[in-house]
CSV table of C-alpha atoms and ligand atoms in Angstrom, one decimal:
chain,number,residue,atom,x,y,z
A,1,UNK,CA,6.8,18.2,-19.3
A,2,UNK,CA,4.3,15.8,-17.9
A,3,UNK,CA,5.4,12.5,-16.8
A,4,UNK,CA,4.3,9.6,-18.8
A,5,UNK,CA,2.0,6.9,-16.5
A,6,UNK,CA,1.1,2.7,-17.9
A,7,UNK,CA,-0.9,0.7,-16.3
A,8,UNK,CA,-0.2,-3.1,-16.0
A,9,UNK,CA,-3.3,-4.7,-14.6
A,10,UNK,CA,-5.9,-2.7,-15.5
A,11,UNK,CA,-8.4,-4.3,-13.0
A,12,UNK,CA,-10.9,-2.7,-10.5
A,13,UNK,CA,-8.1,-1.1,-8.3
A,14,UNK,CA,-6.5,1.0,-11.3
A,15,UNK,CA,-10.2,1.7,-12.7
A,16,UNK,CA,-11.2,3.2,-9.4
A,17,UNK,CA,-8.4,4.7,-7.5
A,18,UNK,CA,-5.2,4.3,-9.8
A,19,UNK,CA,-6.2,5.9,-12.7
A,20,UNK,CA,-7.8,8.5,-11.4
A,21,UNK,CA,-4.9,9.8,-9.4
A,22,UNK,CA,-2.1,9.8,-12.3
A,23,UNK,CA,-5.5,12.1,-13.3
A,24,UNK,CA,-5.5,14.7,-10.7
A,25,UNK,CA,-1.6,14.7,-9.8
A,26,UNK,CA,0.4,17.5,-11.1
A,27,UNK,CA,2.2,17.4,-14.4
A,28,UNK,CA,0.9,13.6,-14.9
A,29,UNK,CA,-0.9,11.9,-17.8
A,30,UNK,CA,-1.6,8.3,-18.2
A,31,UNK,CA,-0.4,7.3,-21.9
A,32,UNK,CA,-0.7,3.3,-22.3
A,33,UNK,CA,-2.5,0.4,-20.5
A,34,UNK,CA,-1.5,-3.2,-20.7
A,35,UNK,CA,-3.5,-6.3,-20.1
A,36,UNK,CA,-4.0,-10.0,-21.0
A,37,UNK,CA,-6.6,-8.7,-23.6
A,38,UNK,CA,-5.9,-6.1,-26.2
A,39,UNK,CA,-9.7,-5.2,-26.1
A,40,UNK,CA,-10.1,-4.8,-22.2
A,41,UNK,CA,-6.7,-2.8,-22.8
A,42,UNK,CA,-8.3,-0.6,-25.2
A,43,UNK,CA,-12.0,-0.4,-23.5
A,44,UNK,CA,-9.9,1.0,-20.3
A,45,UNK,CA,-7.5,3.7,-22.4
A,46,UNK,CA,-10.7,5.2,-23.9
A,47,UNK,CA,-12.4,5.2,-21.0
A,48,UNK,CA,-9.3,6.9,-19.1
A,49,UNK,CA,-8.0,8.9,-22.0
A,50,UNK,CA,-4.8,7.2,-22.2
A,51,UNK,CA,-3.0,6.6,-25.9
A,52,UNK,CA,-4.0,3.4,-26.3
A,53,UNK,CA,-3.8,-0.4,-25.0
A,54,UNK,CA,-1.3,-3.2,-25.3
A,55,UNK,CA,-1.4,-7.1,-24.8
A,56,UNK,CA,2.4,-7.3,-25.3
A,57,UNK,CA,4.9,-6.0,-22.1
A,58,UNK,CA,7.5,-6.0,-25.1
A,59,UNK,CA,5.2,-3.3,-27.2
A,60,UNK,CA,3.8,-1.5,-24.1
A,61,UNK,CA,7.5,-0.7,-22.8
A,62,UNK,CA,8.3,1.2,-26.1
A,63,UNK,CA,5.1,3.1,-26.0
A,64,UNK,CA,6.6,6.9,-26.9
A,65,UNK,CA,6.2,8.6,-23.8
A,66,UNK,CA,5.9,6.1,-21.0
A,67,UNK,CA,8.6,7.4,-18.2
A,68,UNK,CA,7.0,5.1,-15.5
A,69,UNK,CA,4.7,2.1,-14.6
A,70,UNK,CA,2.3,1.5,-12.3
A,71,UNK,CA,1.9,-2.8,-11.7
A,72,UNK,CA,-1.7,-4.0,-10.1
A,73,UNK,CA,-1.7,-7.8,-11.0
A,74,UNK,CA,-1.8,-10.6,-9.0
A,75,UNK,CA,1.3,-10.2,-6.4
A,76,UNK,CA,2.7,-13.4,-7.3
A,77,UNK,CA,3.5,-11.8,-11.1
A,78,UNK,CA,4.3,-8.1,-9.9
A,79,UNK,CA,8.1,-8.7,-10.4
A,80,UNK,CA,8.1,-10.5,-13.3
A,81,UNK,CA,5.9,-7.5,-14.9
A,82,UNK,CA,8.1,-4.6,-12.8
A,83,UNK,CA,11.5,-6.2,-13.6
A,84,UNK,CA,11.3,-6.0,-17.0
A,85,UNK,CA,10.1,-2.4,-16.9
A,86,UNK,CA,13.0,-1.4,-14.7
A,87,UNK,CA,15.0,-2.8,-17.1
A,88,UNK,CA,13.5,-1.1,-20.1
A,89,UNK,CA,14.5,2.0,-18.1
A,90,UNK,CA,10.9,2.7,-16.7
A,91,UNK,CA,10.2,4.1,-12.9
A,92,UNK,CA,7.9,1.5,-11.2
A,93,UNK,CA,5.4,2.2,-8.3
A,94,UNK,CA,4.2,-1.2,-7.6
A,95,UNK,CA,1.1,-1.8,-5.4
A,96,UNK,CA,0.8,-3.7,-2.3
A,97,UNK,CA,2.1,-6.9,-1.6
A,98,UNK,CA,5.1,-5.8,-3.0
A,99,UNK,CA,5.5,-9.4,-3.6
A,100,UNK,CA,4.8,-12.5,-2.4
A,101,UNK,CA,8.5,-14.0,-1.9
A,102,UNK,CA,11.2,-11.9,-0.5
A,103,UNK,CA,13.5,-13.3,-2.7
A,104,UNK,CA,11.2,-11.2,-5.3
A,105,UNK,CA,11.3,-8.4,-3.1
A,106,UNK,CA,15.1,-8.7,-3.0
A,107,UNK,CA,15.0,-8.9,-7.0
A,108,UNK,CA,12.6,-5.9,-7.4
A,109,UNK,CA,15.0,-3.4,-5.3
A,110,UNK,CA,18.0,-5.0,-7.5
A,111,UNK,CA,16.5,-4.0,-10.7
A,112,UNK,CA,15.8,-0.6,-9.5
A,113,UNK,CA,19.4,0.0,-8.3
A,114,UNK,CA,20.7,-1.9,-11.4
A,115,UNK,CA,19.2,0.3,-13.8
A,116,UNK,CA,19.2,3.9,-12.1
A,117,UNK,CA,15.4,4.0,-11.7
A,118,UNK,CA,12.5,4.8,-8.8
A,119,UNK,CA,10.6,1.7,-7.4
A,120,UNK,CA,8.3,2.9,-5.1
A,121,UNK,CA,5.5,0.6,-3.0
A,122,UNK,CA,1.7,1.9,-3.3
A,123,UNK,CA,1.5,2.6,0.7
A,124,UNK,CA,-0.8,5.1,0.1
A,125,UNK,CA,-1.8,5.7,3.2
A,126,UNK,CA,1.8,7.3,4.4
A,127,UNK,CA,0.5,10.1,2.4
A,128,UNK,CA,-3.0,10.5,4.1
A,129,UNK,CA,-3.2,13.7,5.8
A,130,UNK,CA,-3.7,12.9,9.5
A,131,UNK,CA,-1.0,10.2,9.0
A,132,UNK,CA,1.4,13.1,7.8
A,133,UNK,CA,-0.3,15.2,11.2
A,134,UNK,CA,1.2,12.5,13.2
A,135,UNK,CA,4.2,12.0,11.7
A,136,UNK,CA,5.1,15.8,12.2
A,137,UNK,CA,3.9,15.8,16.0
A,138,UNK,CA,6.7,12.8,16.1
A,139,UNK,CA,9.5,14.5,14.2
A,140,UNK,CA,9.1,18.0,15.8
A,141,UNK,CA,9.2,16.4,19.6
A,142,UNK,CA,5.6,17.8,20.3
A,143,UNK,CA,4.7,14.2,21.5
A,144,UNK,CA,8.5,13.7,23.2
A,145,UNK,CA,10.0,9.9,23.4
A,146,UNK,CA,8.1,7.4,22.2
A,147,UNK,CA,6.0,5.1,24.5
A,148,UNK,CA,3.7,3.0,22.3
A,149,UNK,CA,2.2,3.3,18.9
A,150,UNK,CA,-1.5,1.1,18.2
A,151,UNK,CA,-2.7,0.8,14.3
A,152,UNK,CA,-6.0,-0.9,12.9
A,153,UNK,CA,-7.0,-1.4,9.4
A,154,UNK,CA,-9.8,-4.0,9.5
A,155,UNK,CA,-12.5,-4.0,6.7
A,156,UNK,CA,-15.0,-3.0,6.2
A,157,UNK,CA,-12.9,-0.3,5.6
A,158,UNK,CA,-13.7,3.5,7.9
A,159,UNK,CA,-17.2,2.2,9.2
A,160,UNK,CA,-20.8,0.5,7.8
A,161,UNK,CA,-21.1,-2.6,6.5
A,162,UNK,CA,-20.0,-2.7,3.1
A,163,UNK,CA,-16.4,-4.0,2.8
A,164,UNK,CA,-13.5,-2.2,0.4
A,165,UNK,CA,-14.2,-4.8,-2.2
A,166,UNK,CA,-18.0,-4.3,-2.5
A,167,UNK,CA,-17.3,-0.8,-2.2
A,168,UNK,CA,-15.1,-0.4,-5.4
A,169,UNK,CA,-17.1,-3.2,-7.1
A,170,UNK,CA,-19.9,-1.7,-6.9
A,171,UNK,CA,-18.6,2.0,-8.3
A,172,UNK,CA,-16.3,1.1,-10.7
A,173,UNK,CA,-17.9,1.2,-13.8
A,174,UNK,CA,-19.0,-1.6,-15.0
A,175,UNK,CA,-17.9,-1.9,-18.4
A,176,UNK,CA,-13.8,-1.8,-17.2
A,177,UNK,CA,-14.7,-3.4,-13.6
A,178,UNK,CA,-12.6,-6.8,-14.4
A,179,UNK,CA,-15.1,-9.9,-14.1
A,180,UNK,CA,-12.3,-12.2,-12.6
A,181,UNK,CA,-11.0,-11.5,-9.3
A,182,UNK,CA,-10.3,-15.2,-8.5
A,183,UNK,CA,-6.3,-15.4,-8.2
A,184,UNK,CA,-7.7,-13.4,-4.5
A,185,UNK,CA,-8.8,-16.7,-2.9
A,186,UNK,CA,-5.5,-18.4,-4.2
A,187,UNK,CA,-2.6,-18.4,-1.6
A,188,UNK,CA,0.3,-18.4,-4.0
A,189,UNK,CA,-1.2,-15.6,-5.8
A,190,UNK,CA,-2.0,-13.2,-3.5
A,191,UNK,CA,0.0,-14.8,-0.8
A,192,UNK,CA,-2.1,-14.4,2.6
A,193,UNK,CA,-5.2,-13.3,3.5
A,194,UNK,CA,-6.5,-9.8,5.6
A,195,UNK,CA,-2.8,-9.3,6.6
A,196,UNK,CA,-2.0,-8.5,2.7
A,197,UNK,CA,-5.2,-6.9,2.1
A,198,UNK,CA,-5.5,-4.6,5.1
A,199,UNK,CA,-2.6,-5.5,7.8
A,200,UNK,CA,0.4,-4.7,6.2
A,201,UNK,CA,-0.7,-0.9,6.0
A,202,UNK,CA,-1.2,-1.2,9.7
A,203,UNK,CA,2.6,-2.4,9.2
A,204,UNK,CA,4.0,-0.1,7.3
A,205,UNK,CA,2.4,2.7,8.8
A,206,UNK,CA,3.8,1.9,11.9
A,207,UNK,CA,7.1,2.0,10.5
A,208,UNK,CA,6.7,5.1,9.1
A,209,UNK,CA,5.6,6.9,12.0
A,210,UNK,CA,8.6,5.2,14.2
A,211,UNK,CA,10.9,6.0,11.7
A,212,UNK,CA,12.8,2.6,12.6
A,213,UNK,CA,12.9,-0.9,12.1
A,214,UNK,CA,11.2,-4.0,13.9
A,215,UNK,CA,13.0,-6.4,15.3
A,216,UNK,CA,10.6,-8.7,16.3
A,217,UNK,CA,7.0,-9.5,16.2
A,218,UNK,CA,4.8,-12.0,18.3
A,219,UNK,CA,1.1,-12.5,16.8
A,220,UNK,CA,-2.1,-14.6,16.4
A,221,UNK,CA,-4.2,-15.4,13.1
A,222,UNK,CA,-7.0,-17.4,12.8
A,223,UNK,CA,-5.2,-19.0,9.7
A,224,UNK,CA,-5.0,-22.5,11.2
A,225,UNK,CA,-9.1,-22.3,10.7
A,226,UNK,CA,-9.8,-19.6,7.6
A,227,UNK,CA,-11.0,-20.7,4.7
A,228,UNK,CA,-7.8,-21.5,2.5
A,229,UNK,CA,-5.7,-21.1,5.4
A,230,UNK,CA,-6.1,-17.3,4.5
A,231,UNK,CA,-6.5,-15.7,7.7
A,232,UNK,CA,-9.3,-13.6,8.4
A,233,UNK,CA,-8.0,-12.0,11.6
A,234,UNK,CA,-4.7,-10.8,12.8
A,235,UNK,CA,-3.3,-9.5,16.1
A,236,UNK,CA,0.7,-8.8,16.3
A,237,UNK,CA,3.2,-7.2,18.6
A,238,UNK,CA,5.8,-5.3,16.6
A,239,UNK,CA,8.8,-5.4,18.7
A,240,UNK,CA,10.9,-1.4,17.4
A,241,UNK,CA,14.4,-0.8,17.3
A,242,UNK,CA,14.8,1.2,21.0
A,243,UNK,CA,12.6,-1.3,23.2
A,244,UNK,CA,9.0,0.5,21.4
A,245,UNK,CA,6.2,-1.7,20.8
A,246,UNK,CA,3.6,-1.2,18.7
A,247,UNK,CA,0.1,-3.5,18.6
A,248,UNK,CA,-1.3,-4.0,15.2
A,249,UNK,CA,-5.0,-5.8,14.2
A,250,UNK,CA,-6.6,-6.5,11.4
A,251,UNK,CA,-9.6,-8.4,10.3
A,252,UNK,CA,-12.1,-8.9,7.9
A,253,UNK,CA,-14.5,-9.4,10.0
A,254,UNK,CA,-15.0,-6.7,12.2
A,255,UNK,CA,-18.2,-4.6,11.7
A,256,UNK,CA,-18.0,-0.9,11.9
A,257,UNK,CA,-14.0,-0.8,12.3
A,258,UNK,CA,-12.7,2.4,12.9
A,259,UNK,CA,-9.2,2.0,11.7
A,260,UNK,CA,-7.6,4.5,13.9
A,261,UNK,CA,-4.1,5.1,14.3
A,262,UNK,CA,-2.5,5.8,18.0
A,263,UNK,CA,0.9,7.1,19.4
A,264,UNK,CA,1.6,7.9,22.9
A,265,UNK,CA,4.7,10.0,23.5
A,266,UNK,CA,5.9,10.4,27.2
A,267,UNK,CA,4.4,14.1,26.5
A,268,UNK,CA,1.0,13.0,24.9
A,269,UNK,CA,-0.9,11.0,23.2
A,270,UNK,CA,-2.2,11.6,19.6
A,271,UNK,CA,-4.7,9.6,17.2
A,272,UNK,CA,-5.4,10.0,13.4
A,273,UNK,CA,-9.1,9.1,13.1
A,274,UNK,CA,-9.9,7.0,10.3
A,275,UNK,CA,-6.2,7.1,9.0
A,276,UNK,CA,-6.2,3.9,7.9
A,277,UNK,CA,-9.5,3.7,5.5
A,278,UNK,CA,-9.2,3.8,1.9
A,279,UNK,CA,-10.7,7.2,1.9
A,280,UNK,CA,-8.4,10.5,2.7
A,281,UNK,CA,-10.6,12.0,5.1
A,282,UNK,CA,-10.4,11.8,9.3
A,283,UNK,CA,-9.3,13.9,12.1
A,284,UNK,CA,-6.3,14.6,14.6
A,285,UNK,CA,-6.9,14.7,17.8
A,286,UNK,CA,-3.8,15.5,20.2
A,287,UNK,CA,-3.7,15.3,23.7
A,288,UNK,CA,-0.6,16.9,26.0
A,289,UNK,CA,-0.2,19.1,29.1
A,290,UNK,CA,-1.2,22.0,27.0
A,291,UNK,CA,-4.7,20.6,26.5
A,292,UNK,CA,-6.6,19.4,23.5
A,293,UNK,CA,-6.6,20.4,20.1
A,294,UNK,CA,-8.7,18.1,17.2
A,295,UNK,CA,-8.1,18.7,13.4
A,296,UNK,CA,-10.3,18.0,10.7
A,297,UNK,CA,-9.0,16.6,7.3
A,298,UNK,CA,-11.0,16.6,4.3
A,299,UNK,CA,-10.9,17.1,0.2
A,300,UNK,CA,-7.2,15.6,0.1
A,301,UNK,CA,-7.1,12.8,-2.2
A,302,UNK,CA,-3.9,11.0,-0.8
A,303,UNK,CA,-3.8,8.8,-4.0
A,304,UNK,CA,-2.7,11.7,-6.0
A,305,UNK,CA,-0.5,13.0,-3.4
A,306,UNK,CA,1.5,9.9,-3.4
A,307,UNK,CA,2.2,9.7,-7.3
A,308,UNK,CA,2.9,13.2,-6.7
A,309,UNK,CA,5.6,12.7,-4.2
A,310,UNK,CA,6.8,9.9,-6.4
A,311,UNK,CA,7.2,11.8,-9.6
A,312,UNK,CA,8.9,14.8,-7.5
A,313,UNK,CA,11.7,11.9,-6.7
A,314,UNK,CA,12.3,11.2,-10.6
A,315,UNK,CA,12.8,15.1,-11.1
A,316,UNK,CA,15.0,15.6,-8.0
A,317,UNK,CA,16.5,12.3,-7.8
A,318,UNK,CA,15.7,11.2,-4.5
A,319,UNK,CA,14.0,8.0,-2.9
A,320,UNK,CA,10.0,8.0,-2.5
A,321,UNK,CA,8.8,8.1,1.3
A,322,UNK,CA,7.7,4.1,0.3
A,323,UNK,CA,10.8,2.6,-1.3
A,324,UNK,CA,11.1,-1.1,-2.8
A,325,UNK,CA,13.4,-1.4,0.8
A,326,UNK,CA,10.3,-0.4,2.7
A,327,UNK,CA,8.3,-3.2,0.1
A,328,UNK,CA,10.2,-5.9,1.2
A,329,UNK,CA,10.8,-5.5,5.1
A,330,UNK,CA,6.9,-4.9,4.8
A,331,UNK,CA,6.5,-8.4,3.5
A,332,UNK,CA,9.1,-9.9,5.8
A,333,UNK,CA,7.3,-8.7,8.5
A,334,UNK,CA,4.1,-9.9,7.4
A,335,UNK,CA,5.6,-13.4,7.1
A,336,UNK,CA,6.8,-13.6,10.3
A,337,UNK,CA,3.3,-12.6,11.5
A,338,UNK,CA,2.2,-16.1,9.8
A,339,UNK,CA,5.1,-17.6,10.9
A,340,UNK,CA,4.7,-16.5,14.8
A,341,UNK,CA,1.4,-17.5,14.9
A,342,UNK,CA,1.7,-21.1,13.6
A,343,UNK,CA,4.7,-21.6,15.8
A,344,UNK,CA,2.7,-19.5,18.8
A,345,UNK,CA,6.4,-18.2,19.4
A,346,UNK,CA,7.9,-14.9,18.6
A,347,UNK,CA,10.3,-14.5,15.5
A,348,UNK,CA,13.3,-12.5,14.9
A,349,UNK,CA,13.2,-10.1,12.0
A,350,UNK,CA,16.5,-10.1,9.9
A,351,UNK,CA,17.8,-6.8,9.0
B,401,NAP,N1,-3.4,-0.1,-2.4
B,401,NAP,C1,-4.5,-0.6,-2.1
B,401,NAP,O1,-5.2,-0.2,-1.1
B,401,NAP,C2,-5.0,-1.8,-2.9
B,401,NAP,C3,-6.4,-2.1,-2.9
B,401,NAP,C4,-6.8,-3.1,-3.8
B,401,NAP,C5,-5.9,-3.8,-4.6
B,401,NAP,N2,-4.6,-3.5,-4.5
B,401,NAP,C6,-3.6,-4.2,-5.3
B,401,NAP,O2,-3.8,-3.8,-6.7
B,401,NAP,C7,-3.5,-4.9,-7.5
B,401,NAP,C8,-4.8,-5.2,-8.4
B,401,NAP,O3,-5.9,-5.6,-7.6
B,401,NAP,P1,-7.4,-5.5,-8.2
B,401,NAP,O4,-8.3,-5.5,-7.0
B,401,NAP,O5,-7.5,-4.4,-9.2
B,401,NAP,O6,-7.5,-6.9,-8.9
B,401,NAP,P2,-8.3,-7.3,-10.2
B,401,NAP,O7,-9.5,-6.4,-10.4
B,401,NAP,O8,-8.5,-8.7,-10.1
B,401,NAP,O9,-7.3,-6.9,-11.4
B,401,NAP,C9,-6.1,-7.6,-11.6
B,401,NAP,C10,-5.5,-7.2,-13.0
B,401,NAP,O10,-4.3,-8.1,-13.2
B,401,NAP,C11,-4.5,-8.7,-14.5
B,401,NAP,N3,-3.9,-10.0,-14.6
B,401,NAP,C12,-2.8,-10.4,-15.2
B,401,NAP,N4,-2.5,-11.7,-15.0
B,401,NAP,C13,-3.5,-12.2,-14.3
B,401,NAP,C14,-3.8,-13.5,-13.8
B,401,NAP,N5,-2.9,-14.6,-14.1
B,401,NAP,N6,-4.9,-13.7,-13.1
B,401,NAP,C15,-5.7,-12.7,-12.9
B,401,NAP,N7,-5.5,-11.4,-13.3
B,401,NAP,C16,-4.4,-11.2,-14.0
B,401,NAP,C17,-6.0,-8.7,-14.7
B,401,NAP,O11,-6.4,-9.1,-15.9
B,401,NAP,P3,-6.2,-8.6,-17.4
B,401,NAP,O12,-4.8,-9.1,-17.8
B,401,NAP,O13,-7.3,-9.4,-18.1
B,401,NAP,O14,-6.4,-7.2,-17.5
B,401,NAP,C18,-6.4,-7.3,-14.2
B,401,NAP,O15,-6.1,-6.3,-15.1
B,401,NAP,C19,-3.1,-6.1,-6.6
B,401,NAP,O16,-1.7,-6.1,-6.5
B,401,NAP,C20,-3.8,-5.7,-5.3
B,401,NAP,O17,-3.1,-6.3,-4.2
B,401,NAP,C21,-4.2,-2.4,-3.7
């Protein structure tokens, strides 16, 4: 029996990439849409053969069929959307920033518990092939103890010079693109600049890969002089449980970035090339005593993968590789990055 996908926020992100995966994953089918406007709502059901739209959460959550939610609005209003859902009994995925207070983080993984059900955080990227290289090379000792870990996810996003937004402006198709993207230049809405858009992959991927917590983090933004006090460029040391360090940057400014991702081992050293674009494709390349060995990755779509992986934890009952827990230390970290920087100090993460 397939498992029954909404969308809340039908915008350029769920036209493009969401959408699309809940397409392609197994035993999937998208069967309502909600937005502000019942005809938007309907334009993008047709278009991705879901039941039909909705303007009301109250209606949309007793849509026959709808087992779980996916939330894409502004990150200010994703827990008062996913809450609600949880409530109703619904599995939420909820895409990046989890949130923009960790008090709504803290809500969001309360629901979840509360009522029984899956919140998962759209880290897609956990779930990009070379990402998944590394992490085995990690877990199965081929790299030994870890030394040092490096990430970058800088737009424009994998190379040229056309950033992530253009990109999926510019495909989506035109009649669902959504013609306001506004609540981006507003801090309380989206609640930072390229550290939520691009850095806190870099974060979270990090954590994946280290499989433990940060404890601290020292870093520089350029937030002081953005436009907005949005910051358009981000440099931070992530301090690891067990003395590792990790170095994280992001930007949105950086021409041809290459948004590799880098772990050194006291056995070897191993990169996932291009594992932190917005595409699934890229390469392993692992160095050790042993010699080299490079890995090509292509034709995954990690998008899919992920809502896979997610729907696999609603059958067998077990938490998604990104969890509402891994949402919210995500976000504290990226505060304290903020934080840091303003006070040009480093700051403790609570755990
Ligand atoms: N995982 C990733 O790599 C990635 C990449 C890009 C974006 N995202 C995330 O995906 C989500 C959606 O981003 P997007 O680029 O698709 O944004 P978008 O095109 O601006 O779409 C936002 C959606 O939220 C709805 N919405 C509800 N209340 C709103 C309000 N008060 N102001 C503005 N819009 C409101 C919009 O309007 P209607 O109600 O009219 O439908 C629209 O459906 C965000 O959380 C974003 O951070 C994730």
């Amino acid at each position: 029996m397939p498992i029954g996908w909404g969308i809340i926020g039908p915008g350029g992100w769920a036209d493009r990439y969401i959408a699309p995966a809940i397409k392609q994953a197994k035993d999937s089918k998208l069967v309502a849409v909600l937005s502000r406007d019942k005809e938007r709502a309907d334009v993008f059901a047709k278009g991705h053969g879901a039941d039909r739209g909705y303007d009301s959460l109250a209606e949309f959550l007793k849509h026959p069929g709808l087992d779980a939610v996916w939330v894409g609005v502004p990150n200010n209003l994703h827990a008062a959307n996913a809450i609600p859902a949880m409530d109703a009994g619904k599995h939420v995925m909820v895409d990046i920033t989890m949130a923009v207070t960790e008090e709504d983080c803290q809500a969001m993984v309360e629901a979840g518990k509360r009522n029984k059900v899956k919140l998962g955080v759209e880290f897609q990227t956990r779930h990009h092939p070379g990402n998944r290289e590394l992490k085995r090379l990690i877990t199965e000792g081929i790299l030994g103890d870890l030394i040092m870990l490096r990430a970058q996810m800088s737009l424009p996003w994998g190379g040229g010079q056309v950033s992530g937004v253009q990109q999926w402006k510019v495909s989506a198709n035109a009649a669902l693109a959504h013609p306001d993207h506004s609540w981006k230049e507003v801090y309380p809405m989206r609640g930072g600049g390229v550290t939520v858009v691009g850095g806190m992959f870099a974060v979270d991927l990090l954590r994946f890969l280290a499989g433990r917590d940060v404890e601290q983090v020292y870093a520089y933004t350029d937030a002081a002089t953005a436009p907005r006090g949005q910051e358009t460029l981000a440099n931070a040391i992530l301090q690891f449980q067990g003395g590792v360090p990790a170095f994280m940057d992001c930007s949105s400014r950086n021409p041809y970035s290459d948004n590799n991702v880098t772990v050194y081992g006291t056995k070897g050293r191993a990169t996932s090339i291009g594992g932190l674009r917005l595409d699934s494709e890229g390469a392993v390349e692992v160095v050790t005593d042993r010699g080299n060995i490079r890995k090509e990755f292509s034709g995954h779509n990690m998008y899919a993968d992920e809502f896979e992986e997610f729907m696999r934890c609603i059958r067998e009952n077990k938490e998604p590789s990104a969890s509402g827990v891994d949402g919210w230390r995500e976000r504290q970290i990226n505060i304290a990055i903020v934080e840091s920087s303003r006070k040009n100090a480093p700051v403790h993460i609570k755990l």
